[in-house]
Short mmCIF file of C-alpha atoms and ligand atoms in Angstrom, two decimals:
data_model
loop_
_atom_site.label_atom_id
_atom_site.label_comp_id
_atom_site.label_asym_id
_atom_site.label_seq_id
_atom_site.Cartn_x
_atom_site.Cartn_y
_atom_site.Cartn_z
CA MET A 1 -221.85 189.06 82.58
CA GLY A 2 -218.28 189.96 82.38
CA LEU A 3 -215.36 188.37 80.75
CA PHE A 4 -215.10 184.83 79.30
CA ASP A 5 -212.09 183.49 81.27
CA GLN A 6 -211.27 180.02 80.45
CA THR A 7 -209.69 178.21 83.42
CA ALA A 8 -208.18 174.98 83.87
CA ALA A 9 -211.19 174.04 86.26
CA ASP A 10 -213.86 174.32 83.34
CA GLY A 11 -214.32 171.98 80.57
CA TRP A 12 -213.71 174.54 77.50
CA GLN A 13 -211.31 173.33 74.77
CA PRO A 14 -210.33 176.06 72.37
CA LEU A 15 -210.57 174.98 68.65
CA PRO A 16 -208.06 176.06 66.11
CA LEU A 17 -209.77 178.53 63.90
CA PRO A 18 -207.52 181.34 62.70
CA HIS A 19 -208.85 184.85 63.17
CA ALA A 20 -211.84 183.51 65.11
CA GLU A 21 -212.77 182.27 68.53
CA LEU A 22 -214.30 178.81 68.87
CA SER A 23 -214.45 176.72 71.98
CA LEU A 24 -216.17 173.31 72.67
CA TRP A 25 -217.24 172.01 76.16
CA PRO A 26 -217.84 168.16 75.19
CA HIS A 27 -219.76 167.07 78.19
CA TRP A 28 -221.15 170.24 79.40
CA LEU A 29 -224.40 168.28 80.40
CA ALA A 30 -224.20 165.04 82.16
CA GLN A 31 -225.73 162.06 80.33
CA ASP A 32 -228.89 161.66 82.54
CA GLU A 33 -229.43 165.52 82.26
CA ALA A 34 -228.95 165.73 78.49
CA ASP A 35 -231.27 162.48 78.05
CA ALA A 36 -234.06 164.30 80.19
CA LEU A 37 -233.72 167.57 78.34
CA LEU A 38 -233.89 165.93 74.85
CA ALA A 39 -237.10 163.97 75.78
CA GLU A 40 -238.62 167.19 77.32
CA LEU A 41 -237.79 169.47 74.35
CA ARG A 42 -238.83 167.14 71.96
CA ALA A 43 -242.28 166.78 73.35
CA THR A 44 -242.96 170.28 74.38
CA ILE A 45 -241.45 172.78 71.84
CA PRO A 46 -244.10 173.47 69.07
CA TRP A 47 -241.91 172.28 66.14
CA GLU A 48 -242.73 173.79 62.73
CA VAL A 49 -241.29 173.89 59.33
CA HIS A 50 -239.72 177.12 58.33
CA ARG A 51 -239.47 178.35 54.96
CA ILE A 52 -236.08 179.63 53.71
CA ARG A 53 -234.85 181.06 50.51
CA ILE A 54 -232.34 179.34 48.43
CA PHE A 55 -231.11 181.02 45.20
CA GLY A 56 -234.08 183.18 45.25
CA ARG A 57 -236.63 180.21 45.56
CA GLU A 58 -238.56 179.71 48.70
CA VAL A 59 -238.34 176.04 49.91
CA ASP A 60 -239.24 173.99 53.15
CA SER A 61 -236.28 174.04 55.52
CA PRO A 62 -234.94 170.51 55.80
CA ARG A 63 -235.49 170.24 59.68
CA LEU A 64 -238.01 171.32 62.03
CA SER A 65 -237.50 174.75 63.97
CA CYS A 66 -238.80 177.02 66.53
CA TRP A 67 -237.76 180.44 67.33
CA ILE A 68 -238.15 181.25 71.05
CA GLY A 69 -237.05 184.55 73.09
CA ASP A 70 -238.15 187.91 74.70
CA LYS A 71 -240.95 189.53 73.17
CA ASP A 72 -238.93 192.31 71.50
CA ALA A 73 -236.26 189.83 70.04
CA THR A 74 -237.88 189.53 66.50
CA TYR A 75 -235.56 188.21 63.92
CA VAL A 76 -235.45 188.36 60.14
CA TYR A 77 -234.00 185.29 58.73
CA SER A 78 -233.99 184.22 55.02
CA ARG A 79 -236.10 187.23 54.51
CA THR A 80 -238.76 185.94 57.04
CA ARG A 81 -239.76 187.94 60.09
CA PHE A 82 -239.89 185.62 63.09
CA GLU A 83 -241.81 186.60 66.26
CA PRO A 84 -240.51 184.65 69.10
CA ARG A 85 -242.53 182.26 71.11
CA PRO A 86 -242.28 182.68 74.84
CA TRP A 87 -239.54 180.97 77.03
CA THR A 88 -240.81 177.83 78.78
CA PRO A 89 -239.41 177.63 82.40
CA ALA A 90 -236.91 174.88 81.30
CA LEU A 91 -235.48 176.90 78.33
CA ALA A 92 -235.25 180.08 80.67
CA ALA A 93 -233.36 178.09 83.26
CA LEU A 94 -231.00 176.56 80.59
CA ARG A 95 -230.44 180.16 79.05
CA ASP A 96 -229.14 181.52 82.31
CA ARG A 97 -226.76 178.39 82.91
CA ILE A 98 -225.40 178.86 79.28
CA ALA A 99 -225.05 182.64 79.79
CA GLN A 100 -223.01 181.88 82.91
CA ALA A 101 -220.82 179.21 81.10
CA CYS A 102 -220.15 181.40 78.12
CA GLY A 103 -219.85 184.85 79.83
CA ALA A 104 -222.60 186.48 77.60
CA ARG A 105 -226.24 187.13 77.74
CA PHE A 106 -228.99 185.82 75.47
CA ASN A 107 -232.51 186.85 74.65
CA SER A 108 -233.48 184.12 72.15
CA VAL A 109 -232.86 180.75 70.99
CA LEU A 110 -233.30 178.98 67.56
CA ALA A 111 -234.19 175.41 68.32
CA ASN A 112 -233.58 172.98 65.46
CA LEU A 113 -234.78 169.20 65.48
CA TYR A 114 -232.91 167.09 62.81
CA ARG A 115 -235.32 164.13 62.83
CA ASP A 116 -232.68 161.81 60.98
CA GLY A 117 -229.55 161.81 58.72
CA ARG A 118 -231.64 163.33 56.00
CA ASP A 119 -232.20 166.41 57.80
CA SER A 120 -229.58 169.00 57.52
CA MET A 121 -228.63 172.79 57.43
CA GLY A 122 -226.64 174.32 54.57
CA TRP A 123 -223.71 176.51 54.51
CA HIS A 124 -224.33 179.91 56.14
CA SER A 125 -223.13 182.28 58.74
CA ASP A 126 -225.29 183.88 61.54
CA ASN A 127 -224.45 187.26 60.50
CA GLU A 128 -227.91 188.98 60.26
CA PRO A 129 -227.46 192.74 61.31
CA GLU A 130 -229.51 192.30 64.50
CA LEU A 131 -226.84 189.96 65.97
CA GLY A 132 -224.13 192.60 65.84
CA ALA A 133 -220.66 192.64 64.34
CA GLN A 134 -218.99 190.11 66.88
CA PRO A 135 -221.85 188.03 68.43
CA VAL A 136 -221.37 185.40 71.17
CA ILE A 137 -223.49 182.24 69.90
CA ALA A 138 -223.88 179.30 72.10
CA SER A 139 -224.87 176.00 70.63
CA LEU A 140 -226.09 173.10 72.78
CA SER A 141 -226.45 169.70 71.05
CA LEU A 142 -228.61 166.71 72.27
CA GLY A 143 -229.14 163.42 70.85
CA ALA A 144 -227.60 161.86 67.70
CA VAL A 145 -223.86 162.82 67.05
CA ARG A 146 -223.60 165.10 63.96
CA ARG A 147 -220.66 166.60 62.21
CA PHE A 148 -220.66 170.47 62.13
CA ARG A 149 -218.26 171.99 59.78
CA LEU A 150 -216.81 175.49 59.44
CA LYS A 151 -214.76 177.01 56.52
CA PRO A 152 -213.53 180.43 55.53
CA ARG A 153 -215.96 182.51 53.92
CA GLU A 154 -213.58 183.02 50.91
CA GLU A 155 -211.19 180.77 48.91
CA ALA A 156 -211.57 177.59 51.09
CA THR A 157 -209.67 174.37 50.11
CA ARG A 158 -210.58 171.11 51.56
CA GLU A 159 -207.89 171.53 54.02
CA ASP A 160 -209.36 174.73 55.31
CA VAL A 161 -212.62 172.86 56.42
CA LEU A 162 -212.78 172.16 60.19
CA GLY A 163 -215.19 169.26 61.40
CA ILE A 164 -216.24 168.80 64.85
CA GLU A 165 -218.52 166.03 66.03
CA LEU A 166 -221.02 167.66 68.26
CA GLY A 167 -222.11 165.09 70.91
CA HIS A 168 -225.09 164.74 73.35
CA GLY A 169 -224.76 167.37 75.86
CA SER A 170 -221.95 169.37 74.23
CA LEU A 171 -221.66 173.06 74.21
CA LEU A 172 -220.20 174.93 71.37
CA ARG A 173 -219.12 178.72 71.75
CA MET A 174 -218.67 180.78 68.83
CA ALA A 175 -217.48 184.45 69.18
CA GLY A 176 -215.22 187.23 67.94
CA ASP A 177 -214.94 187.19 64.11
CA THR A 178 -216.18 183.69 63.67
CA GLN A 179 -219.39 184.68 61.86
CA GLN A 180 -217.68 187.37 59.63
CA ARG A 181 -214.98 185.01 58.54
CA TYR A 182 -216.49 181.67 58.32
CA VAL A 183 -219.59 179.90 57.19
CA HIS A 184 -220.85 176.71 58.97
CA ASP A 185 -223.21 173.83 57.95
CA LEU A 186 -224.47 170.56 59.24
CA PRO A 187 -224.39 168.06 56.35
CA LYS A 188 -226.72 165.18 55.79
CA THR A 189 -225.23 161.73 56.61
CA SER A 190 -226.20 158.44 55.12
CA ALA A 191 -225.47 156.71 58.51
CA ALA A 192 -228.49 155.58 60.42
CA VAL A 193 -228.70 158.11 63.06
CA GLY A 194 -231.54 159.16 65.58
CA PRO A 195 -232.94 162.50 66.13
CA ARG A 196 -230.69 165.38 67.34
CA ILE A 197 -231.79 168.83 68.79
CA ASN A 198 -229.69 171.88 68.58
CA LEU A 199 -230.16 175.04 70.40
CA THR A 200 -228.37 178.28 69.30
CA PHE A 201 -228.69 181.10 72.03
CA ARG A 202 -228.16 184.49 70.57
CA TRP A 203 -228.64 188.09 71.71
CA VAL A 204 -230.72 189.93 69.24
CA ASP A 205 -231.25 193.79 68.98
CA ALA A 206 -233.96 194.45 66.60
CA SER A 207 -232.98 198.25 66.56
CA ARG A 208 -229.88 197.20 64.79
CA ARG A 209 -231.84 196.06 61.74
O1 AKG B 301 -227.52 172.24 64.33
C1 AKG B 301 -226.42 172.94 64.27
O2 AKG B 301 -225.36 172.23 64.96
C2 AKG B 301 -226.18 174.25 63.78
C3 AKG B 301 -227.28 174.96 63.55
C4 AKG B 301 -227.18 176.23 62.91
O3 AKG B 301 -226.14 176.56 62.43
C5 AKG B 301 -228.25 177.29 63.17
O4 AKG B 301 -229.23 177.13 63.51
O5 AKG B 301 -227.89 178.60 62.72
MN1 MN B 302 -225.79 178.83 62.21
#
């Protein structure tokens, strides 16, 4: 698995985020490959509505999701325990390529489908204990370009918010103290946007819980 060495030959662009580690590879997948993957995942993933807890109240999450991974990669999210669905051949192949690009290993992926601009994800960080203190999380985006934002966990002013447009086929790598220091979201947009799929690959160790 080894080190994450950025070289001039690859497409990683480091993004400015003090005390954290964030890089974007804007066109990690070529257009035709990204098109095919978007169509396949939309049709084959068993999309479901996850229930999440907000201010103590359980509500439908405003997007469709599916947790996929190794059998032992169970995950407690918003106080709900998710048993992973098995890898499909396409997702397993993708996992291995993304592991290679990111210099990390992954045993699970959270797939999200944002049907249109009304679907979103609120401020949170991926800091569940089973992910460990400094997780490497790889985020692949397909479909409509949406804005992804990060802000410091504490005392954020408007200037502290970093917005990144995540385009079709882009790969975002979050590592180091990114989850400890920052929260991130995917806001709604009033623009007429089509569907978007986002895959966040993670390493879950259920024994850390
Ligand atoms: O859709 C995205 O780009 C982010 C999704 C996310 O943060 C998550 O699933 O934890
Ligand atoms: Mn997240």
